[in-house]
Structures are given as C-alpha cells and as structure tokens.
CSV table of C-alpha atoms and ligand atoms in Angstrom, one decimal:
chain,number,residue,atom,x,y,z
J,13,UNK,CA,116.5,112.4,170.1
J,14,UNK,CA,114.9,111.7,166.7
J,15,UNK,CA,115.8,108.0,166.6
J,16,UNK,CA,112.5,106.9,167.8
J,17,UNK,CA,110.5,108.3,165.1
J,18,UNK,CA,112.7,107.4,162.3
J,19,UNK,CA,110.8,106.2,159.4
J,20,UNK,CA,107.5,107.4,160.2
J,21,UNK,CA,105.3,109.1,158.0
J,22,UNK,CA,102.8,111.2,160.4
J,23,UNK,CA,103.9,112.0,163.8
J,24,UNK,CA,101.0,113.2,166.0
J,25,UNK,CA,101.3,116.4,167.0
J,26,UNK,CA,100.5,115.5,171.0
J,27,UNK,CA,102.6,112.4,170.8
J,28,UNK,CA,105.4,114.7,169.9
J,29,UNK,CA,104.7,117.3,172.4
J,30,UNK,CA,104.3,115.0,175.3
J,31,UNK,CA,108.0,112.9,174.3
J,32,UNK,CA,109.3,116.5,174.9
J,33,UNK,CA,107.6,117.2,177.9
J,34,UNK,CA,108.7,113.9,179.2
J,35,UNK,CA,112.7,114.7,178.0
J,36,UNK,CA,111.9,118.5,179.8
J,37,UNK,CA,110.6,117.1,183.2
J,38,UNK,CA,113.7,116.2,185.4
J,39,UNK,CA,110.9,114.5,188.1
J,40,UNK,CA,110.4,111.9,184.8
J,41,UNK,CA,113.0,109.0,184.2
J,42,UNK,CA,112.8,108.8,180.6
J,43,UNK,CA,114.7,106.1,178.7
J,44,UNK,CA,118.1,107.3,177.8
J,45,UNK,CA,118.3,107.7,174.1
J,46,UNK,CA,121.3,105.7,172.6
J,47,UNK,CA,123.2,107.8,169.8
J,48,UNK,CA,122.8,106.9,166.3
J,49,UNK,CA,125.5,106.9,163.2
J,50,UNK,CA,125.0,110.7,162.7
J,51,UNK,CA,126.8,110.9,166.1
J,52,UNK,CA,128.7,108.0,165.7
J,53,UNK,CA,130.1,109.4,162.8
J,54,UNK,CA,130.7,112.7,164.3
J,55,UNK,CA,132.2,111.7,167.1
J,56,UNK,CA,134.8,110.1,165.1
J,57,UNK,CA,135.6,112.7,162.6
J,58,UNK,CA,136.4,115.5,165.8
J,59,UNK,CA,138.2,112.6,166.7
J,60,UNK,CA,140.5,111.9,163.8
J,61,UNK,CA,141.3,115.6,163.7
J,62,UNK,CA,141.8,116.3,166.6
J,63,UNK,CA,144.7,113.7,167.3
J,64,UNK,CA,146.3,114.2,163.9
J,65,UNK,CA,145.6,118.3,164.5
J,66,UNK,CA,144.9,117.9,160.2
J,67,UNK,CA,142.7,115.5,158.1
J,68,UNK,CA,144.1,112.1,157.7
J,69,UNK,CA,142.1,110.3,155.6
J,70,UNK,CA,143.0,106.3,156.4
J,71,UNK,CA,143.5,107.5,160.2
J,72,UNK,CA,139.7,108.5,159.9
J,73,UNK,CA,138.2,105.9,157.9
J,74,UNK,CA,140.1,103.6,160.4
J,75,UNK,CA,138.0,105.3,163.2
J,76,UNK,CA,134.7,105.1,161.3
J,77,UNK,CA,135.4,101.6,161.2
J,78,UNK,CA,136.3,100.4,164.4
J,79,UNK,CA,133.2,102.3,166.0
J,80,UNK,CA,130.7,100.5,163.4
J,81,UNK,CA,132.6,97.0,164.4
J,82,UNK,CA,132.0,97.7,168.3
J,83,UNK,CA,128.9,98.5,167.5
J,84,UNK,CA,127.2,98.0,164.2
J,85,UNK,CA,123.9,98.6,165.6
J,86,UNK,CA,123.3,101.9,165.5
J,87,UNK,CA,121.2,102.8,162.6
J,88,UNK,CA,123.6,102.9,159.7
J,89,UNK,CA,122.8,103.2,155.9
J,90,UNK,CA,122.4,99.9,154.3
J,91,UNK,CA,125.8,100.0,152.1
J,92,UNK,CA,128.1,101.8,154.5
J,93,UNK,CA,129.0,98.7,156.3
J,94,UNK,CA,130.5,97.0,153.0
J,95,UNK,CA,132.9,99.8,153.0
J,96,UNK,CA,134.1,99.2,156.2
J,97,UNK,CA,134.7,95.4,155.5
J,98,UNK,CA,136.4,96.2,152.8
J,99,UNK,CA,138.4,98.8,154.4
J,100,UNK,CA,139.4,96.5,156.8
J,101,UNK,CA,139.7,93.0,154.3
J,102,UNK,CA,142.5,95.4,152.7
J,103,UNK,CA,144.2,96.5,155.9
J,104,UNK,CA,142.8,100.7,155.1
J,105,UNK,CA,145.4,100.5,152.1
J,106,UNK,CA,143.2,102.9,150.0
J,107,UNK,CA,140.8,104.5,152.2
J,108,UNK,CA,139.2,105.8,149.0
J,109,UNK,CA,138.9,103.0,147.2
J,110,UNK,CA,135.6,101.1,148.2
J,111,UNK,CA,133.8,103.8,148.3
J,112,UNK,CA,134.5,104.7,144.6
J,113,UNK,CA,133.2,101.1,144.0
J,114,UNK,CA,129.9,101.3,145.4
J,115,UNK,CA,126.7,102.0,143.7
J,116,UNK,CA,128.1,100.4,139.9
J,117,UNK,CA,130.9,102.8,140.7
J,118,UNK,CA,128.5,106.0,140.9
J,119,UNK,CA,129.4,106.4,144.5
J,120,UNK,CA,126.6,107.0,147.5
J,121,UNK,CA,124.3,109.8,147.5
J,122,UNK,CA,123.0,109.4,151.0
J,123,UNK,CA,123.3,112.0,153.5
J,124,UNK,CA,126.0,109.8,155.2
J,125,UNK,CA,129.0,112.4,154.6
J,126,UNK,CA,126.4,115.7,154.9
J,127,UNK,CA,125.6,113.7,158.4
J,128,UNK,CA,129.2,114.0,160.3
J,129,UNK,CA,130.1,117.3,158.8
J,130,UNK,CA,130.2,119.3,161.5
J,131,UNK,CA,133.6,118.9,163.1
J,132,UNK,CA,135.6,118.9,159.7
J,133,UNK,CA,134.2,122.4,158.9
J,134,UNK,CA,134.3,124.2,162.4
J,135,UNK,CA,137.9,122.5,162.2
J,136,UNK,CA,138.1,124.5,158.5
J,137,UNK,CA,136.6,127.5,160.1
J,138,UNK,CA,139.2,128.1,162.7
J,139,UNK,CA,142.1,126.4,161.2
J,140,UNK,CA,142.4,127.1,157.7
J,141,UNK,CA,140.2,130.4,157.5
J,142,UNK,CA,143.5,132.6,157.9
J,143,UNK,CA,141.9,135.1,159.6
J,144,UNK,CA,139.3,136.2,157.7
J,145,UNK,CA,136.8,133.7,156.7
J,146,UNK,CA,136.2,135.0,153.2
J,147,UNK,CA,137.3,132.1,151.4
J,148,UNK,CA,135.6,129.2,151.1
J,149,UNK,CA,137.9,127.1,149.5
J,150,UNK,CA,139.7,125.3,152.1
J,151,UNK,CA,136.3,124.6,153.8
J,152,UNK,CA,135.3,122.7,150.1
J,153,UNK,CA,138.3,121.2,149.7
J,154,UNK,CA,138.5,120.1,153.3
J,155,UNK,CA,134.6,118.8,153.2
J,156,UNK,CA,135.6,116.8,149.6
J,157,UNK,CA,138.2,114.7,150.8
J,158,UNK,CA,136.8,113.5,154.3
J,159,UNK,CA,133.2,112.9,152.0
J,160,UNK,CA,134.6,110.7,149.4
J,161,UNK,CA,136.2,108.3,152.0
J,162,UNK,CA,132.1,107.0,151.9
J,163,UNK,CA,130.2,109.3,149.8
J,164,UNK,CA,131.9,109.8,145.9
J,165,UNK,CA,128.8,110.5,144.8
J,166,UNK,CA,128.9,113.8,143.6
J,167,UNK,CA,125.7,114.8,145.2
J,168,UNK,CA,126.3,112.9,148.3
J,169,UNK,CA,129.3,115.1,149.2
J,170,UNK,CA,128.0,118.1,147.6
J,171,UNK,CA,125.4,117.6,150.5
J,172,UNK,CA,128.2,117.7,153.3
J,173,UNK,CA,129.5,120.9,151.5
J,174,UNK,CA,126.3,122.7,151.6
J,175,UNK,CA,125.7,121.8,155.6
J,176,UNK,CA,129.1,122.7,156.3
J,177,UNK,CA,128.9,126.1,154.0
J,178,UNK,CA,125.4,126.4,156.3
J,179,UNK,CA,127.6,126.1,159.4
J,180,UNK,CA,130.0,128.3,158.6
J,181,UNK,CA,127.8,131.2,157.9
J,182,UNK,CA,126.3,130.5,161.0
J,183,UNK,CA,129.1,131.0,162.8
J,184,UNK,CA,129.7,134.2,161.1
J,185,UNK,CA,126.1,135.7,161.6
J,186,UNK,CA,124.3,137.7,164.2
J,187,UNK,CA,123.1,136.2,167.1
J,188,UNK,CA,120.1,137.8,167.3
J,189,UNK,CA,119.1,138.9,164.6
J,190,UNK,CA,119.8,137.7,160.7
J,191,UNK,CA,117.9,138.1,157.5
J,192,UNK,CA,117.1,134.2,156.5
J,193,UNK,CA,116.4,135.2,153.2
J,194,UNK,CA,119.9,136.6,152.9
J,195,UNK,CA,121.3,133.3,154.1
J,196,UNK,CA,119.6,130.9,151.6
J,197,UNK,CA,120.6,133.3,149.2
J,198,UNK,CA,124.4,133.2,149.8
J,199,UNK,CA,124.0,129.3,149.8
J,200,UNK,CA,122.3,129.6,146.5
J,201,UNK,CA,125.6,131.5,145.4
J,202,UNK,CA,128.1,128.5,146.4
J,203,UNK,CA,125.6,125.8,145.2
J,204,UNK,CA,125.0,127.2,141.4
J,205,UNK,CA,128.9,128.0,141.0
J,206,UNK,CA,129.2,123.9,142.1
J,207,UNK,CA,126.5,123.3,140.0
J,208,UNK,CA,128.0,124.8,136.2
J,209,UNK,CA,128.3,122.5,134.1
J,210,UNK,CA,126.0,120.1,135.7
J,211,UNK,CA,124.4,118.4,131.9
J,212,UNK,CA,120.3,118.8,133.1
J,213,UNK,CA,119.5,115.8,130.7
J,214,UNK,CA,122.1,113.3,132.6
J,215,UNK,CA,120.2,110.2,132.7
J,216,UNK,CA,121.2,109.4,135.8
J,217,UNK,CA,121.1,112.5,138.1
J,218,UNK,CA,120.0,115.3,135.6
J,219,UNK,CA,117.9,118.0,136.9
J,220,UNK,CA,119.1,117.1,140.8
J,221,UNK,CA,120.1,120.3,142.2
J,222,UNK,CA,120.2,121.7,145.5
J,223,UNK,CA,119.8,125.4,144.1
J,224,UNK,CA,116.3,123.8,143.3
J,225,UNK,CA,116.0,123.3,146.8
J,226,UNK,CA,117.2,125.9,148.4
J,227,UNK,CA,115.1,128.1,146.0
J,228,UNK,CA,112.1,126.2,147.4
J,229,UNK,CA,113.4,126.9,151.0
J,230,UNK,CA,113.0,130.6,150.0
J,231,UNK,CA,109.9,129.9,148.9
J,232,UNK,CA,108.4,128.5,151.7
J,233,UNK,CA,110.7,131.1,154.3
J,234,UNK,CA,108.7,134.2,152.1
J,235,UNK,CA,105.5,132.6,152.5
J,236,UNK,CA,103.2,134.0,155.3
J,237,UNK,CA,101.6,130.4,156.4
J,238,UNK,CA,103.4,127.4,157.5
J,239,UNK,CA,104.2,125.0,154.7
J,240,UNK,CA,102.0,121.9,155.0
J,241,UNK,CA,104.0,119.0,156.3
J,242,UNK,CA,103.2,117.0,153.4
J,243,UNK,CA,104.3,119.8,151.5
J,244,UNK,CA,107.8,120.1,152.7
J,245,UNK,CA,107.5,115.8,152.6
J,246,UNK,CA,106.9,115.6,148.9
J,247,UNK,CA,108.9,118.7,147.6
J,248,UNK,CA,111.5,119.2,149.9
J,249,UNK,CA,112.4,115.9,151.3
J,250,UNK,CA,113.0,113.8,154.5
J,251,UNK,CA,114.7,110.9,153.0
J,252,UNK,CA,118.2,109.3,153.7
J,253,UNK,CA,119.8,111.3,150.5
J,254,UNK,CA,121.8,114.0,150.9
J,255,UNK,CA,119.9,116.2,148.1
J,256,UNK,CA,116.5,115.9,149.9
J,257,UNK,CA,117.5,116.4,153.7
J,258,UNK,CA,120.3,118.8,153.8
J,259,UNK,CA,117.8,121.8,152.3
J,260,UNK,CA,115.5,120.3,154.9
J,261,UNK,CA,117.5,120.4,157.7
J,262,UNK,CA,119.3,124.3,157.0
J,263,UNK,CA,114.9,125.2,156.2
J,264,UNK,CA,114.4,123.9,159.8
J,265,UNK,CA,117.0,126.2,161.3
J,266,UNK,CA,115.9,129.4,159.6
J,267,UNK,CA,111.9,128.5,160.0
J,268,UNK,CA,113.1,127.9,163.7
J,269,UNK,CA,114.1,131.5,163.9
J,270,UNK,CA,110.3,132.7,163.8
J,271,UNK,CA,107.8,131.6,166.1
J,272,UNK,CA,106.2,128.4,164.4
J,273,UNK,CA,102.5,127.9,164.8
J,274,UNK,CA,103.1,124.0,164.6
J,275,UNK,CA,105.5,123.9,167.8
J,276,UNK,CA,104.3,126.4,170.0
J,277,UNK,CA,107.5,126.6,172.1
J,278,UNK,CA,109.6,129.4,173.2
J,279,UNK,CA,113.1,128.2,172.9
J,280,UNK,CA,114.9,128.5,169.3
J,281,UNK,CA,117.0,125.3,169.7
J,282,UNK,CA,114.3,123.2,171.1
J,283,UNK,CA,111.7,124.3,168.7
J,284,UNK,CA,114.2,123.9,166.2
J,285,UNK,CA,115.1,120.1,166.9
J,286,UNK,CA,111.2,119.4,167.9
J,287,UNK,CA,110.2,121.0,163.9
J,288,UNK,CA,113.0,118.7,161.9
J,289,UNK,CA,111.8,115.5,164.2
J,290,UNK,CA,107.6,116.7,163.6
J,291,UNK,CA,108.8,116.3,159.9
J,292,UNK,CA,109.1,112.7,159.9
J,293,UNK,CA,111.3,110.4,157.7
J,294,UNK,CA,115.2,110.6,158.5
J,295,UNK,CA,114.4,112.0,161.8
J,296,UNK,CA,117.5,111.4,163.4
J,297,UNK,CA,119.8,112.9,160.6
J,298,UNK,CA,117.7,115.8,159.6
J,299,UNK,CA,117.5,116.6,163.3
J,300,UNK,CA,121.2,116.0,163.7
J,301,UNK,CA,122.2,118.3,160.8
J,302,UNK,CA,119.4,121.4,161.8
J,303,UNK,CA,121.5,120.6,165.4
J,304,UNK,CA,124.4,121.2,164.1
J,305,UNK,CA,123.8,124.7,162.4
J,306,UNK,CA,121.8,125.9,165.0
J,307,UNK,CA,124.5,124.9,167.4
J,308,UNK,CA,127.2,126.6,165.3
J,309,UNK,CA,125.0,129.7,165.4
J,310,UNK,CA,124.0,130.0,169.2
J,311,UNK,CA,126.6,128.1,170.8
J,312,UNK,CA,126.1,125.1,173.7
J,313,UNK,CA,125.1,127.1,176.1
J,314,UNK,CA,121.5,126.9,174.4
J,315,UNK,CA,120.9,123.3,174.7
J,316,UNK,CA,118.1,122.3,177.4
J,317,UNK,CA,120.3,120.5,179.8
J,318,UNK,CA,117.6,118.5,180.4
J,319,UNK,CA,118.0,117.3,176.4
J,320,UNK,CA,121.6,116.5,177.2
J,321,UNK,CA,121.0,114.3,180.6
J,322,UNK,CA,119.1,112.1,178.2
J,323,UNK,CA,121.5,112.1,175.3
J,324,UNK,CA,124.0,109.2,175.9
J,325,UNK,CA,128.0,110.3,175.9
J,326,UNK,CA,127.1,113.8,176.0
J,327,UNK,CA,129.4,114.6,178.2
J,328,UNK,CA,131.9,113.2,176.2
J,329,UNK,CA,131.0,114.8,173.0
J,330,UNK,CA,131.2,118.1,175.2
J,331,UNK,CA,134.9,117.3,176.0
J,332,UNK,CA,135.8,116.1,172.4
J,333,UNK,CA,134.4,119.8,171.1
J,334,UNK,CA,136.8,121.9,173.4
J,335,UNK,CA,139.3,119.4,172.8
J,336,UNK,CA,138.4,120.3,168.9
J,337,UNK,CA,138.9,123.9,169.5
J,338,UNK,CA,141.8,123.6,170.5
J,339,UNK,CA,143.2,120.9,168.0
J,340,UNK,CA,142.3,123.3,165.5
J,341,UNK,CA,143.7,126.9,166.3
J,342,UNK,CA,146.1,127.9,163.9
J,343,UNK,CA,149.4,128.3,164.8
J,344,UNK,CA,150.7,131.6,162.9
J,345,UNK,CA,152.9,129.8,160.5
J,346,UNK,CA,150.2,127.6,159.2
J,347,UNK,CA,148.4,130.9,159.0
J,348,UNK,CA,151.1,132.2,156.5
J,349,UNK,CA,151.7,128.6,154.6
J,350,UNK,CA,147.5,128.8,153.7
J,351,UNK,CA,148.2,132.2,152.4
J,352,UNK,CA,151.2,130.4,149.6
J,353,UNK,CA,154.6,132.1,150.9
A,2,R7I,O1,124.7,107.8,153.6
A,2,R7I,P1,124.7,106.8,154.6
A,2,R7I,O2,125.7,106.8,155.6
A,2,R7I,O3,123.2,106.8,155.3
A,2,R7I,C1,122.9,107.6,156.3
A,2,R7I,C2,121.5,107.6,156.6
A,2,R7I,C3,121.2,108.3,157.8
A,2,R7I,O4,119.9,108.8,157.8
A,2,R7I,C4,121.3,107.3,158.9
A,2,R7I,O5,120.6,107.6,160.1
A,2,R7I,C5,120.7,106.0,158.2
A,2,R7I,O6,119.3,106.0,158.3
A,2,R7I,O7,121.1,106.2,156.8
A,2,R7I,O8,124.6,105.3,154.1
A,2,R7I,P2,124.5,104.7,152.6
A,2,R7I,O9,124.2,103.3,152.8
A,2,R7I,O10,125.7,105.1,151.8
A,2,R7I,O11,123.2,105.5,152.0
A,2,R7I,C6,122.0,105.4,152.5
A,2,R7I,C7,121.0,104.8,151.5
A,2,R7I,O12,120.8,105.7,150.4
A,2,R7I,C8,121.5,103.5,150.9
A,2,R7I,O13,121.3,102.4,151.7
A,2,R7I,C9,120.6,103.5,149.7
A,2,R7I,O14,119.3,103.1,150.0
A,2,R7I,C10,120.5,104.9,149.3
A,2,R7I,N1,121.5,105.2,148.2
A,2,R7I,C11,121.4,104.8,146.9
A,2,R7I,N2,120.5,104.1,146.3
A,2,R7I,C12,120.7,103.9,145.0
A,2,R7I,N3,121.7,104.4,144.3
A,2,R7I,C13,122.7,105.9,148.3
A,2,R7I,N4,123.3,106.0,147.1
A,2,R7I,C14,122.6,105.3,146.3
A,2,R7I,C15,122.7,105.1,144.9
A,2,R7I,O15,123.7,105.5,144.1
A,3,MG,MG1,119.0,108.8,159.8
C-alpha cells in the first residue's frame, strides 16, 4: 500500500486521504497494488520455517533467491541482488558468505533484514519462548542468524532485532490499553545492553545508535503537539537504513495509539499504516514494519478487508500465517531441550 509514494518527499495531505477513500470504497475499482520486497521477503522467511519447522539458513536464502529471480522487479535495495547471484554462481554453498562481502566487507545497513522480520520472531515467540516469554535470547539469536544471510552489518541486523523485540512485546501487551512510554523504554533496555561497547568515535559508524532514536521517539510520544513531518524526516528518519526507519516505524505504531490530528481517522490500524505512508521516503518498508507490530498487537481481525481485497496474494499470506502457527508450536520436548536438560 505504500509502494506508490515511495520516494517522495511531501505527500499532500488530500492526495493521501482520497488514495484511502478510494482503497475504502468497495463501489471503486482501484488498481490492485502488487507487493513489494518487504513482502516478498516475508513471505519467504514464514516460508522457509515453516517447511523446515526450524531456521535453515541455505534453505532460506535459497527461497529469497528464487522469488527475486521470478521476479526481480519488485522494489529491491540496490545490492541485494548481487547476493543472490552470488548465492546462486556458488550453488548456496555458504549462504553467509556474500553477504559478509558486500559493502568493502562492512556488510549492509539497510533495513532489508529489519524488513522480513516478522515471521522469524512470531516463529521465536511461540517456539522457543518455553513458556514464558521472559527471555529474549532465543529471539536475538534467532533474528542474528536469518539477518546476516543479507544484512552483516551490525546495524543492519541490530535493526531486525529491535522490530522483532517491538513485536514481541506487542504480542505480550494489553490490547487496549498500554503505556507507550513504557514500551520505548523497555526497547531502550535491550538496545543499550547491545549497544556496550559500541567505540562513539568509530570512524565509520560512531555515534549511530538506536537508543538515540528511540530516546527521540520518547521525546516526541511526551510532547503534547504532533511532531512536524519534517521534524520526524530530518531527525528521525524515513530512509532505506535500518537505523533511521525501524525507530520510525515502532514511533508510528505507538503515535497510532492516540488520535492523530494529521489523520483524522477512527481505526488504529488504518490510521496507523495511513501515518507511516504520510511520512514519506521508504514508504513501503516503514509502513510494512509499523504493519507488522501493529498486527502482532491487535491481531488480523483488524485489518480493513477492504485494504486486503486490494493487497495482491493476501489470501495467501493469510494461509501461510496459520500455517506458521502451527509450524511453530512447540512440541514439549523441544520445550525441555531450550531449557539445557
Ligand atoms: O536492505 P535492503 O534489502 O533494502 C531494502 C530497502 C527497502 O526499503 C526496499 O523497499 C528497498 O527500497 O530497499 O537492500 P540493500 O541493497 O542491502 O540496502 C539498501 C541500500 O542501503 C543500498 O542500496 C545502499 O544504498 C544503502 N546501504 C549502504 N550504503 C553504503 N554503505 C546499505 N548498506 C550500505 C553501506 O554499508
Ligand atoms: Mg522500501
């Protein structure tokens, strides 16, 4: 849904407002909007797990593949595509190993990894949580390994850890009702224990923190006006990196929560989705990843179904989540083995 605005700098208020109303009125026959990498991606990942029931690296880099080669034309990042030539050029032998490569060998920070996350940590959630959610280790560890395959950049999959730590406290909050401030703060948490040790005067990524953003999500989430769009623009991000679009995309969600005097509309999803697109830049993937925690939060049964008759394969991607559930129950001996007896 945020496809068409990708890239753009100022999206008019009323131009935005009336592409919803068109997606809303079932008398209109809108386009049908062609999914993107974000879901391409996705799509593959609850894939990958689902028929190996664990996280098989070369099995999902395989997959990632052989959905860009069918169709390479769905908005992908500019360097992901040499890693799937080289994937294939080397049969998948190491399905690590180009992505190391890229970037002089500094990996990709883009928000690539951050982008697919959702499946690999609703499949941590209910597989590996043993019951009681409290650690968040197998969700990291999980979120590392199926990052690196394309993102070894250490803040390009520090960026899929921090959306998938955002889903999974969704999943564990309120429906109703949750402090936001509490929720940036436990994010805060995780993010400055990744962060020690970080060297602030790194000439290459020195001083890029997501506790810096996060700290300016609280900011702007304490603030009794609505941060200027420029605002969240130039300080907060809507670019393809993961540092300045995952922050943006967990602010949407919990901004969403309050009536927003910039998209005057009842429903929390759809004013959620309508806030990350009216922020312009990465629309698609910023709108994707606020989808995604939102989703985690207040379930399907939320979504306009008017937004899903538009939304190519949705049906499919409807099947491939119970099918997900189900791939990743845990069966009470893997319960025990996560536990170390
Ligand atoms: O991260 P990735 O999969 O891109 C996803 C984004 C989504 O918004 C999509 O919708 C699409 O628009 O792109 O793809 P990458 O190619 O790994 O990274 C995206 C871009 O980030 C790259 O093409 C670079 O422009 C930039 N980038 C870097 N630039 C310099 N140095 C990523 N890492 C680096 C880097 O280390
Ligand atoms: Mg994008």
């Amino acid at each position: 849904m945020g496809s068409p605005f990708e890239g753009e700098a100022h999206i008019g208020r009323t131009h935005l407002s009336n592409y919803f109303n068109q997606i809303l009125d079932p008398s209109i026959k809108v386009p049908f909007k062609p999914y993107t990498d974000d879901t391409a991606m996705t799509k593959q990942s609850a894939i990958s797990l689902i028929e190996n029931k664990s996280f098989n690296a070369q099995d999902m880099v395989k997959k990632f593949a052989n959905e860009y080669f069918h169709n390479p034309k769905r908005g992908y990042g500019s360097a992901i595509g040499d890693i799937f030539f080289n994937l294939r050029r080397t049969n998948y032998a190491d399905p690590y190993g180009p992505a190391s490569m890229q970037f002089k060998g500094l990996g990709s920070y883009g928000n690539g990894a951050a982008m697919r996350v959702a499946p690999v940590a609703l499949f941590a959630y209910h597989h590996c949580s043993d019951g009681d959610n409290h650690d968040v280790t197998p969700i990291v560890n999980l979120v590392t390994d199926a990052s690196k395959v394309t993102h070894s950049n250490k803040l390009g999959y520090r960026g899929a850890i921090l959306q998938a730590l955002a889903i999974r406290l969704a999943l564990l909050l309120d429906k109703d009702d949750f402090d936001t401030i509490s929720f940036a703060n436990e994010l805060i948490q995780y993010m400055t224990q990744m962060e020690v040790g970080d060297d602030p005067d790194d000439p290459i990524d020195g001083g890029k923190s997501f506790v810096t953003k996060l700290e300016l999500v609280k900011q702007y989430l304490n603030s009794t006006e609505e941060p200027h769009i420029e605002e969240i623009q130039n300080k907060l991000g809507v670019h393809v990196s993961a540092l300045d679009s995952v922050p943006t995309a967990i602010y949407c969600f919990l901004a969403a929560q309050k009536p927003l005097e910039s998209v005057p509309v009842d429903c929390k999803f759809h004013r959620c989705i309508h806030y990350a697109i009216s922020l312009g830049g990465d629309t698609d993937t910023i709108a994707s990843m606020a989808g995604a925690i939102i989703g985690a939060h207040m379930g399907d049964e939320v979504i306009p179904n008017q937004f899903l008759v538009h939304c190519e394969h949705s049906e499919d991607i409807r099947k491939i989540a119970d099918d997900l559930y189900e791939a990743s129950k845990p069966t009470k001996c893997e319960r025990y083995s996560s536990k170390g007896s």
